Amino acid sequence: MSCRKKQRKWPEKTAGEYDFFESLPDDLVISIFCKLSSTATSPSDFVNVLITCKRLNSLALNSLVLSKASPRTFSIKAKDWCDSAHRFLKQCADAGNIEACYTLGMIRFYCLQNRGSGASFMAKAAISSHARALYSLAVIQFNGSGGSKSDKDLRAGVALCARSAFLGHIDALRELGHCLQDGYGVRQNIVEGRRFLVQANARELAAVLSAGGAARNLLKWNHRHLRQLAGSGCPLLSDFGCNVPAPEAHPACRFMTEWFASRGGSPGPGLRLCSHAGCGRPETRKHEFRRCSVCGAVNYCSRACQALDWKFRHKAECSPVERWLDEDDEDAGDENDDGDVEVDS
């Protein structure tokens, strides 16, 4: 038997009153909305459709449309956060949008302090091979975030980092390089760790070159340092004349930065934010992050954030001061001339 789709019946109207939009089949409208949501550059590009009419509202919230929404579709500002924004983000996550799972997981874990639910959403994204979610879970394992110092699982953190690095996440590759170089959570292999650090910088450079336009114009070479390059064995590109612009922060990181900035710039009494401007992660307990042992003025959630902030800002600001006292000295890392964190395992 052949099965034909039942035709939708429309009320009879005169030629002047006929609405041709109403005659469009639902599957065609949903296909158009999928394209719209996947290319949206801001929440308003998509949300404006929802307030047009009931039919568009219903079709735009179809699970297929929400599953294809771009990260910018739900890049909500912290000042605009409300229950409806929360429900929309969760609806996207429930539809299978892994970017929504990651963003909602970060917001719940760090901002709303719903640790179990936040980690669950990030794990859902990680299972679908979302590189950022894998790296964020690695940072949580390295720091024991949401728990005590004894909850750290360094081997799990290294495994998550390795998977994220394999999927192309530059920060995870840089973190993995530091772990191998320092013997942190894995058997020490200085040569292999250094190779990963060089590879991370090379990928960072390649990303800028492929971007073109204004980003490419920011890339400048210092010929005096390039002469040093020839005589060195395996230098980091960013440390020898290649000034790479800072990467754009993820919407989840921007949300966390705005969220805590609106609350006095602190996640709580005695707690600190990661000093890398593109991160936004807060401490979940006192002395969770490592502090610069030279100046003691900055702290970082990870070695990758420390290395990036050293290149883009802290290298020009760091200056030795009288030895500062820390009641938890083992949480503070040592910093060498390249800004690499060295922490005893």
PDB file of N, CA, C and O in Angstrom, residues 53-95:
ATOM      1  N   CYS A  53       4.326  34.906  15.915  1.00  0.00           N
ATOM      2  CA  CYS A  53       2.967  34.335  15.973  1.00  0.00           C
ATOM      3  C   CYS A  53       3.056  32.952  16.609  1.00  0.00           C
ATOM      4  O   CYS A  53       4.144  32.404  16.792  1.00  0.00           O
ATOM      5  N   LYS A  54       1.916  32.393  16.935  1.00  0.00           N
ATOM      6  CA  LYS A  54       1.890  31.110  17.634  1.00  0.00           C
ATOM      7  C   LYS A  54       2.478  29.988  16.776  1.00  0.00           C
ATOM      8  O   LYS A  54       3.174  29.111  17.288  1.00  0.00           O
ATOM      9  N   ARG A  55       2.183  30.017  15.483  1.00  0.00           N
ATOM     10  CA  ARG A  55       2.673  28.942  14.624  1.00  0.00           C
ATOM     11  C   ARG A  55       4.197  28.960  14.544  1.00  0.00           C
ATOM     12  O   ARG A  55       4.864  27.928  14.668  1.00  0.00           O
ATOM     13  N   LEU A  56       4.778  30.142  14.351  1.00  0.00           N
ATOM     14  CA  LEU A  56       6.232  30.249  14.284  1.00  0.00           C
ATOM     15  C   LEU A  56       6.869  29.892  15.622  1.00  0.00           C
ATOM     16  O   LEU A  56       7.931  29.274  15.665  1.00  0.00           O
ATOM     17  N   ASN A  57       6.234  30.283  16.704  1.00  0.00           N
ATOM     18  CA  ASN A  57       6.754  29.950  18.028  1.00  0.00           C
ATOM     19  C   ASN A  57       6.814  28.447  18.219  1.00  0.00           C
ATOM     20  O   ASN A  57       7.794  27.898  18.723  1.00  0.00           O
ATOM     21  N   SER A  58       5.753  27.778  17.798  1.00  0.00           N
ATOM     22  CA  SER A  58       5.694  26.331  17.954  1.00  0.00           C
ATOM     23  C   SER A  58       6.731  25.628  17.085  1.00  0.00           C
ATOM     24  O   SER A  58       7.444  24.724  17.546  1.00  0.00           O
ATOM     25  N   LEU A  59       6.857  26.047  15.835  1.00  0.00           N
ATOM     26  CA  LEU A  59       7.790  25.382  14.913  1.00  0.00           C
ATOM     27  C   LEU A  59       9.243  25.715  15.225  1.00  0.00           C
ATOM     28  O   LEU A  59      10.124  24.878  15.054  1.00  0.00           O
ATOM     29  N   ALA A  60       9.505  26.941  15.690  1.00  0.00           N
ATOM     30  CA  ALA A  60      10.882  27.330  16.002  1.00  0.00           C
ATOM     31  C   ALA A  60      11.413  26.583  17.218  1.00  0.00           C
ATOM     32  O   ALA A  60      12.630  26.431  17.373  1.00  0.00           O
ATOM     33  N   LEU A  61      10.527  26.131  18.094  1.00  0.00           N
ATOM     34  CA  LEU A  61      10.946  25.384  19.274  1.00  0.00           C
ATOM     35  C   LEU A  61      10.943  23.880  19.036  1.00  0.00           C
ATOM     36  O   LEU A  61      11.014  23.100  19.987  1.00  0.00           O
ATOM     37  N   ASN A  62      10.855  23.485  17.774  1.00  0.00           N
ATOM     38  CA  ASN A  62      10.957  22.074  17.436  1.00  0.00           C
ATOM     39  C   ASN A  62      12.336  21.553  17.857  1.00  0.00           C
ATOM     40  O   ASN A  62      13.349  22.248  17.734  1.00  0.00           O
ATOM     41  N   SER A  63      12.399  20.337  18.335  1.00  0.00           N
ATOM     42  CA  SER A  63      13.657  19.781  18.848  1.00  0.00           C
ATOM     43  C   SER A  63      14.744  19.745  17.778  1.00  0.00           C
ATOM     44  O   SER A  63      15.927  19.925  18.079  1.00  0.00           O
ATOM     45  N   LEU A  64      14.368  19.530  16.517  1.00  0.00           N
ATOM     46  CA  LEU A  64      15.362  19.507  15.448  1.00  0.00           C
ATOM     47  C   LEU A  64      15.996  20.881  15.258  1.00  0.00           C
ATOM     48  O   LEU A  64      17.202  20.996  15.036  1.00  0.00           O
ATOM     49  N   VAL A  65      15.195  21.937  15.374  1.00  0.00           N
ATOM     50  CA  VAL A  65      15.703  23.301  15.242  1.00  0.00           C
ATOM     51  C   VAL A  65      16.642  23.628  16.402  1.00  0.00           C
ATOM     52  O   VAL A  65      17.736  24.161  16.201  1.00  0.00           O
ATOM     53  N   LEU A  66      16.228  23.285  17.620  1.00  0.00           N
ATOM     54  CA  LEU A  66      17.034  23.609  18.806  1.00  0.00           C
ATOM     55  C   LEU A  66      18.339  22.813  18.831  1.00  0.00           C
ATOM     56  O   LEU A  66      19.356  23.299  19.332  1.00  0.00           O
ATOM     57  N   SER A  67      18.327  21.604  18.287  1.00  0.00           N
ATOM     58  CA  SER A  67      19.540  20.781  18.308  1.00  0.00           C
ATOM     59  C   SER A  67      20.627  21.345  17.406  1.00  0.00           C
ATOM     60  O   SER A  67      21.805  21.044  17.589  1.00  0.00           O
ATOM     61  N   LYS A  68      20.238  22.178  16.432  1.00  0.00           N
ATOM     62  CA  LYS A  68      21.202  22.733  15.487  1.00  0.00           C
ATOM     63  C   LYS A  68      21.568  24.183  15.791  1.00  0.00           C
ATOM     64  O   LYS A  68      22.305  24.817  15.017  1.00  0.00           O
ATOM     65  N   ALA A  69      21.071  24.722  16.887  1.00  0.00           N
ATOM     66  CA  ALA A  69      21.332  26.127  17.220  1.00  0.00           C
ATOM     67  C   ALA A  69      22.818  26.366  17.452  1.00  0.00           C
ATOM     68  O   ALA A  69      23.513  25.549  18.070  1.00  0.00           O
ATOM     69  N   SER A  70      23.330  27.482  16.939  1.00  0.00           N
ATOM     70  CA  SER A  70      24.737  27.831  17.095  1.00  0.00           C
ATOM     71  C   SER A  70      25.011  28.304  18.517  1.00  0.00           C
ATOM     72  O   SER A  70      24.082  28.707  19.231  1.00  0.00           O
ATOM     73  N   PRO A  71      26.277  28.283  18.966  1.00  0.00           N
ATOM     74  CA  PRO A  71      26.586  28.761  20.332  1.00  0.00           C
ATOM     75  C   PRO A  71      26.154  30.200  20.572  1.00  0.00           C
ATOM     76  O   PRO A  71      25.777  30.554  21.689  1.00  0.00           O
ATOM     77  N   ARG A  72      26.174  31.023  19.545  1.00  0.00           N
ATOM     78  CA  ARG A  72      25.780  32.427  19.724  1.00  0.00           C
ATOM     79  C   ARG A  72      24.274  32.590  19.919  1.00  0.00           C
ATOM     80  O   ARG A  72      23.819  33.638  20.357  1.00  0.00           O
ATOM     81  N   THR A  73      23.507  31.563  19.574  1.00  0.00           N
ATOM     82  CA  THR A  73      22.061  31.640  19.774  1.00  0.00           C
ATOM     83  C   THR A  73      21.716  31.746  21.251  1.00  0.00           C
ATOM     84  O   THR A  73      20.752  32.416  21.622  1.00  0.00           O
ATOM     85  N   PHE A  74      22.494  31.111  22.090  1.00  0.00           N
ATOM     86  CA  PHE A  74      22.228  31.178  23.531  1.00  0.00           C
ATOM     87  C   PHE A  74      23.414  31.790  24.289  1.00  0.00           C
ATOM     88  O   PHE A  74      23.680  31.435  25.436  1.00  0.00           O
ATOM     89  N   SER A  75      24.106  32.728  23.642  1.00  0.00           N
ATOM     90  CA  SER A  75      25.169  33.476  24.336  1.00  0.00           C
ATOM     91  C   SER A  75      24.522  34.620  25.113  1.00  0.00           C
ATOM     92  O   SER A  75      24.624  35.787  24.754  1.00  0.00           O
ATOM     93  N   ILE A  76      23.838  34.250  26.175  1.00  0.00           N
ATOM     94  CA  ILE A  76      23.054  35.198  26.967  1.00  0.00           C
ATOM     95  C   ILE A  76      23.972  35.994  27.884  1.00  0.00           C
ATOM     96  O   ILE A  76      24.911  35.453  28.461  1.00  0.00           O
ATOM     97  N   LYS A  77      23.707  37.267  28.022  1.00  0.00           N
ATOM     98  CA  LYS A  77      24.466  38.102  28.945  1.00  0.00           C
ATOM     99  C   LYS A  77      24.001  37.852  30.371  1.00  0.00           C
ATOM    100  O   LYS A  77      22.835  37.562  30.614  1.00  0.00           O
ATOM    101  N   ALA A  78      24.922  37.969  31.296  1.00  0.00           N
ATOM    102  CA  ALA A  78      24.599  37.676  32.693  1.00  0.00           C
ATOM    103  C   ALA A  78      23.498  38.585  33.227  1.00  0.00           C
ATOM    104  O   ALA A  78      22.654  38.155  34.017  1.00  0.00           O
ATOM    105  N   LYS A  79      23.481  39.841  32.796  1.00  0.00           N
ATOM    106  CA  LYS A  79      22.461  40.780  33.283  1.00  0.00           C
ATOM    107  C   LYS A  79      21.066  40.416  32.789  1.00  0.00           C
ATOM    108  O   LYS A  79      20.064  40.846  33.364  1.00  0.00           O
ATOM    109  N   ASP A  80      20.986  39.620  31.697  1.00  0.00           N
ATOM    110  CA  ASP A  80      19.697  39.224  31.134  1.00  0.00           C
ATOM    111  C   ASP A  80      19.260  37.840  31.600  1.00  0.00           C
ATOM    112  O   ASP A  80      18.252  37.314  31.109  1.00  0.00           O
ATOM    113  N   TRP A  81      20.014  37.239  32.511  1.00  0.00           N
ATOM    114  CA  TRP A  81      19.690  35.885  32.955  1.00  0.00           C
ATOM    115  C   TRP A  81      18.390  35.890  33.745  1.00  0.00           C
ATOM    116  O   TRP A  81      18.170  36.715  34.628  1.00  0.00           O
ATOM    117  N   CYS A  82      17.515  34.958  33.432  1.00  0.00           N
ATOM    118  CA  CYS A  82      16.218  34.846  34.106  1.00  0.00           C
ATOM    119  C   CYS A  82      15.726  33.408  33.932  1.00  0.00           C
ATOM    120  O   CYS A  82      16.368  32.584  33.268  1.00  0.00           O
ATOM    121  N   ASP A  83      14.578  33.107  34.521  1.00  0.00           N
ATOM    122  CA  ASP A  83      14.040  31.746  34.441  1.00  0.00           C
ATOM    123  C   ASP A  83      13.738  31.333  33.006  1.00  0.00           C
ATOM    124  O   ASP A  83      13.959  30.177  32.623  1.00  0.00           O
ATOM    125  N   SER A  84      13.213  32.281  32.202  1.00  0.00           N
ATOM    126  CA  SER A  84      12.886  31.932  30.817  1.00  0.00           C
ATOM    127  C   SER A  84      14.152  31.629  30.013  1.00  0.00           C
ATOM    128  O   SER A  84      14.162  30.728  29.171  1.00  0.00           O
ATOM    129  N   ALA A  85      15.243  32.385  30.274  1.00  0.00           N
ATOM    130  CA  ALA A  85      16.516  32.115  29.597  1.00  0.00           C
ATOM    131  C   ALA A  85      17.058  30.755  30.016  1.00  0.00           C
ATOM    132  O   ALA A  85      17.587  30.002  29.187  1.00  0.00           O
ATOM    133  N   HIS A  86      16.907  30.442  31.302  1.00  0.00           N
ATOM    134  CA  HIS A  86      17.346  29.158  31.820  1.00  0.00           C
ATOM    135  C   HIS A  86      16.565  28.023  31.163  1.00  0.00           C
ATOM    136  O   HIS A  86      17.140  27.011  30.739  1.00  0.00           O
ATOM    137  N   ARG A  87      15.236  28.192  31.054  1.00  0.00           N
ATOM    138  CA  ARG A  87      14.398  27.160  30.441  1.00  0.00           C
ATOM    139  C   ARG A  87      14.735  26.961  28.968  1.00  0.00           C
ATOM    140  O   ARG A  87      14.770  25.829  28.478  1.00  0.00           O
ATOM    141  N   PHE A  88      14.995  28.068  28.255  1.00  0.00           N
ATOM    142  CA  PHE A  88      15.334  27.963  26.834  1.00  0.00           C
ATOM    143  C   PHE A  88      16.652  27.209  26.643  1.00  0.00           C
ATOM    144  O   PHE A  88      16.769  26.339  25.774  1.00  0.00           O
ATOM    145  N   LEU A  89      17.630  27.513  27.478  1.00  0.00           N
ATOM    146  CA  LEU A  89      18.922  26.834  27.376  1.00  0.00           C
ATOM    147  C   LEU A  89      18.781  25.353  27.686  1.00  0.00           C
ATOM    148  O   LEU A  89      19.384  24.496  27.018  1.00  0.00           O
ATOM    149  N   LYS A  90      17.974  25.037  28.693  1.00  0.00           N
ATOM    150  CA  LYS A  90      17.755  23.634  29.044  1.00  0.00           C
ATOM    151  C   LYS A  90      16.984  22.912  27.936  1.00  0.00           C
ATOM    152  O   LYS A  90      17.242  21.730  27.650  1.00  0.00           O
ATOM    153  N   GLN A  91      16.056  23.628  27.301  1.00  0.00           N
ATOM    154  CA  GLN A  91      15.311  23.034  26.198  1.00  0.00           C
ATOM    155  C   GLN A  91      16.246  22.683  25.042  1.00  0.00           C
ATOM    156  O   GLN A  91      16.104  21.629  24.416  1.00  0.00           O
ATOM    157  N   CYS A  92      17.204  23.555  24.768  1.00  0.00           N
ATOM    158  CA  CYS A  92      18.203  23.271  23.732  1.00  0.00           C
ATOM    159  C   CYS A  92      19.060  22.074  24.116  1.00  0.00           C
ATOM    160  O   CYS A  92      19.366  21.214  23.280  1.00  0.00           O
ATOM    161  N   ALA A  93      19.449  22.017  25.394  1.00  0.00           N
ATOM    162  CA  ALA A  93      20.268  20.899  25.861  1.00  0.00           C
ATOM    163  C   ALA A  93      19.500  19.585  25.784  1.00  0.00           C
ATOM    164  O   ALA A  93      20.039  18.557  25.359  1.00  0.00           O
ATOM    165  N   ASP A  94      18.222  19.603  26.187  1.00  0.00           N
ATOM    166  CA  ASP A  94      17.403  18.394  26.136  1.00  0.00           C
ATOM    167  C   ASP A  94      17.161  17.938  24.704  1.00  0.00           C
ATOM    168  O   ASP A  94      16.915  16.752  24.455  1.00  0.00           O
ATOM    169  N   ALA A  95      17.234  18.884  23.743  1.00  0.00           N
ATOM    170  CA  ALA A  95      17.048  18.535  22.336  1.00  0.00           C
ATOM    171  C   ALA A  95      18.296  17.897  21.737  1.00  0.00           C
ATOM    172  O   ALA A  95      18.264  17.452  20.587  1.00  0.00           O
TER     173      ALA A  95
END
